[in-house]
Coordinates of C-alpha atoms and ligand atoms in Angstrom, one line a residue:
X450 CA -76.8 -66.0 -2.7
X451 CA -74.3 -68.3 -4.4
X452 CA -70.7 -67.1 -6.0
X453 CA -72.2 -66.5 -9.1
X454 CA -75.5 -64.7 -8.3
X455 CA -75.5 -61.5 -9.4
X456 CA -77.6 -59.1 -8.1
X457 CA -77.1 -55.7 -10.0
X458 CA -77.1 -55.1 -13.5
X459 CA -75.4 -51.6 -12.9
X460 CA -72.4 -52.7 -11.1
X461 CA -72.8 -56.4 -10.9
X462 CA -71.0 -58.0 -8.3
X463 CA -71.5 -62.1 -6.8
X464 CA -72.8 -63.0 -3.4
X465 CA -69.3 -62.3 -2.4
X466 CA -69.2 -59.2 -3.9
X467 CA -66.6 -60.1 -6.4
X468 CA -66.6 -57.9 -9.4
X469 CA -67.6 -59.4 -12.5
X470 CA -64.4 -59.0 -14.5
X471 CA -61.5 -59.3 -12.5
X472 CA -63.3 -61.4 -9.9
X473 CA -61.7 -59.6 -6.8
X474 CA -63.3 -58.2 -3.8
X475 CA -62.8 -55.7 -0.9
X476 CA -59.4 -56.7 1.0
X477 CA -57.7 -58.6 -2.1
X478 CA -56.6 -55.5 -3.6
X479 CA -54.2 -52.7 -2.3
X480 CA -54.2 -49.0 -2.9
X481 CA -51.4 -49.0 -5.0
X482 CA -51.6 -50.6 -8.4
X483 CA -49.1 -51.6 -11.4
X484 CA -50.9 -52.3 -14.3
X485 CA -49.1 -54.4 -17.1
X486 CA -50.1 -55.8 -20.2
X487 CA -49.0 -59.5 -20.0
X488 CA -49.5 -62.0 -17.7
X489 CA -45.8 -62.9 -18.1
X490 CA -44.4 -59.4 -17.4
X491 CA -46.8 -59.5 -14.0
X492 CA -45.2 -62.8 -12.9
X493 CA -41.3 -61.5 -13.7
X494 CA -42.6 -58.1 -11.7
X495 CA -44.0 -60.1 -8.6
X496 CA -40.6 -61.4 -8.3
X497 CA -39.8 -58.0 -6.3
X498 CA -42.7 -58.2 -4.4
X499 CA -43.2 -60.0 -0.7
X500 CA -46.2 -61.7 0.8
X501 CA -48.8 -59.0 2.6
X502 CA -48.5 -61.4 5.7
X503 CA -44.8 -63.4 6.0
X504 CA -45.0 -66.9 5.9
X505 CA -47.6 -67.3 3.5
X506 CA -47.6 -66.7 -0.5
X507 CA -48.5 -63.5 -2.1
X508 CA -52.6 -63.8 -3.2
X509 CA -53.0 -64.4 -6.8
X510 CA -56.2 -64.6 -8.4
X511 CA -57.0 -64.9 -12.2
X512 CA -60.6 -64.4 -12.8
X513 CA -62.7 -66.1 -15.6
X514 CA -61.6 -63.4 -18.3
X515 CA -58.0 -63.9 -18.2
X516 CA -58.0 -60.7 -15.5
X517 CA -54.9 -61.8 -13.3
X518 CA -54.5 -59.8 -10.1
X519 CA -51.6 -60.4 -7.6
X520 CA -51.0 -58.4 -4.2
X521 CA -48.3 -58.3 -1.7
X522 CA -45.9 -55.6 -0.6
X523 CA -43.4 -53.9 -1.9
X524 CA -40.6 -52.9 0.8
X525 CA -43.5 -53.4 3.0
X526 CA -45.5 -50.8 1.1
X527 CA -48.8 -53.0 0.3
X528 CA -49.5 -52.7 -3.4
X529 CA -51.2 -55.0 -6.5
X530 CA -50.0 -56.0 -10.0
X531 CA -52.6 -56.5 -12.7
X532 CA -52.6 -58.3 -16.2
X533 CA -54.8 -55.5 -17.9
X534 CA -54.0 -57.5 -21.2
X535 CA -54.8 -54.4 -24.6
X536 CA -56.8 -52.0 -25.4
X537 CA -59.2 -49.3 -23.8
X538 CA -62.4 -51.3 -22.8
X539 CA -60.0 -53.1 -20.8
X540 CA -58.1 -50.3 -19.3
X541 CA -61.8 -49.2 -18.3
X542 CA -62.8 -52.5 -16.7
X543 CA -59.4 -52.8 -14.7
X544 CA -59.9 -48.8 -13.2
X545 CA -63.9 -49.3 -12.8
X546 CA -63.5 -52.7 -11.0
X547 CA -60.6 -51.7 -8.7
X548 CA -61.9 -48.2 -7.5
X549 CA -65.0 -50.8 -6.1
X550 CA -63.2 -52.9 -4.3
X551 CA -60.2 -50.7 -2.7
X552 CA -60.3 -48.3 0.0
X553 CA -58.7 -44.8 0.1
X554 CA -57.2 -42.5 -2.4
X555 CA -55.6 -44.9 -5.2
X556 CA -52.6 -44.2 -7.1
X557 CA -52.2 -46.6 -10.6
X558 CA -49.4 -46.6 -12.9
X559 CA -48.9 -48.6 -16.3
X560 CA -46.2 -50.0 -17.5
X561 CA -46.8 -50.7 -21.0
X562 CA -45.1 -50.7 -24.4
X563 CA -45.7 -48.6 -27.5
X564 CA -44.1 -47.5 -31.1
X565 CA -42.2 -44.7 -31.3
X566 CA -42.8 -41.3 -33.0
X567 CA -40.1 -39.1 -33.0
X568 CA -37.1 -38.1 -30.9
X569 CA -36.8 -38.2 -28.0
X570 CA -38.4 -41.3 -27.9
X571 CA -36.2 -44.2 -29.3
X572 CA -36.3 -48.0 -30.2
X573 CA -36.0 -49.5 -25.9
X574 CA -36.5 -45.5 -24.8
X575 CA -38.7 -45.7 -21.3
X576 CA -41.2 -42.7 -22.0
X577 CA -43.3 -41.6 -19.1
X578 CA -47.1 -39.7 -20.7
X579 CA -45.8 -36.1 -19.3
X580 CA -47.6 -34.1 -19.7
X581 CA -50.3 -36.9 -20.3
X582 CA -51.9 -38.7 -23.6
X583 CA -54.5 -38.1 -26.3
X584 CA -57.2 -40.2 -27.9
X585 CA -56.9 -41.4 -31.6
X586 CA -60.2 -42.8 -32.9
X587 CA -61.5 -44.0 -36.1
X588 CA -64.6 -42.7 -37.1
X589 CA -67.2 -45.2 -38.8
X590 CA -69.2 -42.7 -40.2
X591 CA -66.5 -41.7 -42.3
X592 CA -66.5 -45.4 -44.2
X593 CA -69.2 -45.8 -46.8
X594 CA -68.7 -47.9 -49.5
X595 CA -65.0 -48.4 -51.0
X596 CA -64.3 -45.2 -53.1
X597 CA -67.6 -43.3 -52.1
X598 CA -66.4 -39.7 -50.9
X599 CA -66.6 -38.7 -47.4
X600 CA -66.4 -34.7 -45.7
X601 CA -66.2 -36.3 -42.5
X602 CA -62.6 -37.4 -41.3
X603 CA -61.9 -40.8 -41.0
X604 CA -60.1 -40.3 -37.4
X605 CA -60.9 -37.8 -34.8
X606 CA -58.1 -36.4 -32.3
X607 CA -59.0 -35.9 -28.5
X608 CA -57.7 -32.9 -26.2
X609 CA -54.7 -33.9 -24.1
X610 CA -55.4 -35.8 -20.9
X611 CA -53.1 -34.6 -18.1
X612 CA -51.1 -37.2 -16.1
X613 CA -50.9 -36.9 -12.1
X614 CA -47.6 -34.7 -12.3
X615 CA -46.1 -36.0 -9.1
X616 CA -46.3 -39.2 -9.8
X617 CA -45.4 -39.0 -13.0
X618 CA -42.3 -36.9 -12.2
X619 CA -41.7 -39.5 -9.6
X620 CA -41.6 -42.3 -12.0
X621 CA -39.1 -40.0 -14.2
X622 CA -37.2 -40.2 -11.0
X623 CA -37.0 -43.6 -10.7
X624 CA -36.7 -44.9 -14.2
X625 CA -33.1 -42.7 -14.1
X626 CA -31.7 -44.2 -11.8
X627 CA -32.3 -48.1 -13.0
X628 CA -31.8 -47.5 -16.4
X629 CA -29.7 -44.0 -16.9
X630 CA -30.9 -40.5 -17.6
X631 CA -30.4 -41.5 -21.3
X632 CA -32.8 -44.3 -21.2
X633 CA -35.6 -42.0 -20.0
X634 CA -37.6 -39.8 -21.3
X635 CA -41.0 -38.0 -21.4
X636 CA -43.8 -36.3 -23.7
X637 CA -47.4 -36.5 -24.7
X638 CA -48.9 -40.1 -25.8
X639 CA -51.3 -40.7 -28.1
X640 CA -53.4 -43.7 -27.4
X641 CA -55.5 -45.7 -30.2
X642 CA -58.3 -47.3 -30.6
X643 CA -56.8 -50.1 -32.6
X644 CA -53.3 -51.0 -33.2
X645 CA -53.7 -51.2 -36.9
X646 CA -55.8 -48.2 -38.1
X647 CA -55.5 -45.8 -35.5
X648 CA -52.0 -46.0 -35.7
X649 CA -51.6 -45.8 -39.2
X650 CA -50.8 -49.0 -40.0
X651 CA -52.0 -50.0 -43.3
X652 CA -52.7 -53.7 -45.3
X653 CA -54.3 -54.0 -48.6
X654 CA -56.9 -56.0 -46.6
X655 CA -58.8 -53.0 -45.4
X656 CA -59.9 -49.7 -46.5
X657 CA -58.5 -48.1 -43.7
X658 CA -57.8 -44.2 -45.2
X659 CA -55.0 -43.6 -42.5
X660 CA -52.0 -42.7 -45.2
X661 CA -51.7 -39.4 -43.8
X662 CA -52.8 -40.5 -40.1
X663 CA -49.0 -39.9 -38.3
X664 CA -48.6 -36.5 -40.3
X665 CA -51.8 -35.3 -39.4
X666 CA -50.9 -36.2 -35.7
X667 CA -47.9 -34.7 -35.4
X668 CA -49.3 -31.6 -37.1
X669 CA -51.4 -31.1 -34.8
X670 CA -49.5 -32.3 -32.1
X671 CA -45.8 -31.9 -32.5
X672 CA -44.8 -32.8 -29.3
X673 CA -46.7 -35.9 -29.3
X674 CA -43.8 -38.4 -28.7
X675 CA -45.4 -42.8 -28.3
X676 CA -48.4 -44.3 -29.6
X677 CA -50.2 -46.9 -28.3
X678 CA -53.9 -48.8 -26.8
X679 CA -54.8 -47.7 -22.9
X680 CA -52.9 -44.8 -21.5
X681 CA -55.1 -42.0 -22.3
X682 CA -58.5 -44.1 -20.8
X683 CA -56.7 -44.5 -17.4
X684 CA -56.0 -40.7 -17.8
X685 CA -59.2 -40.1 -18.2
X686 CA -60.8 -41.9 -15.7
X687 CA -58.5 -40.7 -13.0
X688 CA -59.6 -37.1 -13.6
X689 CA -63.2 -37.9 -13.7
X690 CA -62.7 -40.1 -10.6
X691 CA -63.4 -37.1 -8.3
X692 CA -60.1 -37.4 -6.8
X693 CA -59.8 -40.0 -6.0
X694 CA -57.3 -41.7 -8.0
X695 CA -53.9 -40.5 -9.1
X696 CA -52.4 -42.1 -12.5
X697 CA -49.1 -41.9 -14.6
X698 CA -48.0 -43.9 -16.8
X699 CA -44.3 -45.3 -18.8
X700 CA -44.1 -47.6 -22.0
X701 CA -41.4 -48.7 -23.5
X702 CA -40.8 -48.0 -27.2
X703 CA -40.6 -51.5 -28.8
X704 CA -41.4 -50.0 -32.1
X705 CA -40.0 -47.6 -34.0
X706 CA -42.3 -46.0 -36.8
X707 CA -40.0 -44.0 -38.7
X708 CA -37.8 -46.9 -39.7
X709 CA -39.7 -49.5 -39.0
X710 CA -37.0 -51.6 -36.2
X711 CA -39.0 -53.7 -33.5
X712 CA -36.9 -54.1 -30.5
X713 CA -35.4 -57.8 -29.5
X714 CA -37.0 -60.0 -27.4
X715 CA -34.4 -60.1 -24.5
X716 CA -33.7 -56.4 -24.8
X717 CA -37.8 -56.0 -24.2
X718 CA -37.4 -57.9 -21.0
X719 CA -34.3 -56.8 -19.7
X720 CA -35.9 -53.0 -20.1
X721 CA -39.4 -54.2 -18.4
X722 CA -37.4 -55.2 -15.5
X723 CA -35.9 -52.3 -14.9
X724 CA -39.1 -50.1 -15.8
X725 CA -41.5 -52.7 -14.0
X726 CA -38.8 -52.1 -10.4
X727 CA -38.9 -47.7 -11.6
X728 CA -42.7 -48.1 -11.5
X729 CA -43.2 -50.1 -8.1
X730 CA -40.9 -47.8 -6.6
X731 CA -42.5 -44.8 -7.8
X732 CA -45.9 -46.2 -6.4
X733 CA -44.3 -47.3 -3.0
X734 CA -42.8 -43.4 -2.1
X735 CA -46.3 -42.2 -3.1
X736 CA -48.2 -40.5 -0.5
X737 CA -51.9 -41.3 -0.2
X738 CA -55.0 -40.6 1.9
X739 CA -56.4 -43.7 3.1
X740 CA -58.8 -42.0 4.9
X741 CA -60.5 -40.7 1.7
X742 CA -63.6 -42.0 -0.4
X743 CA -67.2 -43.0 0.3
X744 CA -66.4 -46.2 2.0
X745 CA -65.8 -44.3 4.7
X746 CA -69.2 -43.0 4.8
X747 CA -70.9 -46.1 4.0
X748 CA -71.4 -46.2 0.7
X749 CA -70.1 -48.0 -2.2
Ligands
LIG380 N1 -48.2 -51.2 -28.5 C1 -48.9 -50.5 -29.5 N2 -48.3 -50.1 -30.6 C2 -47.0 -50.4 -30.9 C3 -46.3 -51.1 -29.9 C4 -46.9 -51.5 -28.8 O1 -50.1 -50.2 -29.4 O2 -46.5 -50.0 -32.0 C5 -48.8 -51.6 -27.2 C6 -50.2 -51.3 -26.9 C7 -50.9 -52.6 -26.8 C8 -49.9 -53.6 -27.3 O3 -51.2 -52.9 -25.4 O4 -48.7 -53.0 -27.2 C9 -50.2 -54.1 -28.7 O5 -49.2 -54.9 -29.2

């Protein structure tokens, strides 16, 4: 078959065996995996890293949905950066897609960005989602027509998640010594499913009934500490990935929603830096089985 044959509506991959989203296939993709919002964070963040094989270039390949994956090594530790651009569907297709085409135990840390709740979280805090992240959703069924009366709440809260503790402890680790102890800091996230609704953001454009969203979440969730789009779903799928991937994640606060400051532009990237070099460190001294997972025993 051509490159663009597919042959499997349930996990379709090409002739090649390219996955349909990111476009990558076995051997393009290491074990360890920094996944970043924006393809210009990725590039600054590749800086640090060197080719898999010296002499030639690190591999780079941007697929036809804008899913940009580049892999080298990091201090010789082989590892990938990823442009997982926002939001949980695509959170979902960057851990679906990568689990298909890497061998071994996986470990996968975000670096992302988020508002700010509450202390101890501050405008250009790096918060790492220990002891993990909950889901925020909006709730059609809640929205009838403007004014019609509802008993079913317009947003629903998930359980906490929990975060791979080493790792994530590992990443606190890290982050102190590139940015301070004061610049770091941890507690529970609480990932949307929109960055206007579901994080109680409101315009007179839409009836959105999220007034009392933050209070309510902080209610029942005082410790709950950054909100933002994909944390929670990569959470989620590394506990239901029968072990076989291990996932933290940090964000820095670039938002704060009690007074309503957004963080500078060169503050942002001068902080991503920093948190981009905590994270590929933290994934580097990871330990993982590469002798684990059903490639091993012939299956995909
Ligand atoms: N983000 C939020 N909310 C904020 C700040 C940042 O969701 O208040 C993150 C998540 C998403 C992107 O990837 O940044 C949206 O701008």
């Amino acid at each position: 078959p051509g490159k663009t044959d597919i042959t499997d509506a349930n996990f379709p991959v090409d002739g090649e065996g390219r996955t349909y989203h990111l476009g990558t296939k076995r051997g393009e993709v290491a074990n360890r995996i920094l996944s970043v919002g924006s393809e210009k964070r990725a590039l600054m963040l590749a800086e640090y890293l060197e080719p898999a094989v010296p002499g030639q270039g690190l591999f780079m390949l941007e697929s036809s949905r804008g899913f940009l994956t580049i892999t080298g090594r990091y201090h010789g530790t082989p590892l990938s950066i990823i442009v997982t651009h926002m939001g949980m569907a695509n959170a979902d297709f960057v851990v679906r897609e990568n689990r298909a085409v890497v061998e071994g135990e996986m470990a996968i840390v975000r670096l992302g960005t988020c508002g700010a709740l509450q202390p101890p979280a501050r405008l250009g805090s790096f918060v790492v989602a220990d002891p993990g992240a909950m889901l925020i959703r909006r709730n059609p069924d809640a929205f009838g027509l403007e004014g019609e009366q509802s008993d079913v709440p317009p947003y629903t809260f998930s359980r906490p998640i929990p975060s791979d503790t080493a790792l994530s402890q590992a990443l606190q680790h890290e982050a102190a010594l590139l940015l301070g102890p004061e610049g770091v800091c941890c507690g529970l996230n609480a990932t949307a499913d929109s960055f206007y609704s579901s994080q109680g953001r409101s315009t007179a454009w839409f009836d959105d009934r999220n007034e009392s969203l933050l209070a309510d979440l902080l209610c029942c969730y005082p410790e709950a500490v950054t909100l933002e789009m994909e944390t929670a779903m990569l959470l989620d799928l590394a506990r239901c990935s029968r072990g076989s991937i291990r996932a933290a994640a940090g964000v820095i606060a670039l938002a704060d929603r009690t007074s309503n400051d957004f963080l500078g532009a060169d503050r942002t990237q001068q902080l991503e830096r920093a948190a981009g070099q905590a994270c590929l460190a933290a994934l580097a001294h990871t330990q993982l089985d590469d002798t684990w997972g059903p490639h091993h025993n012939g299956s995909t």
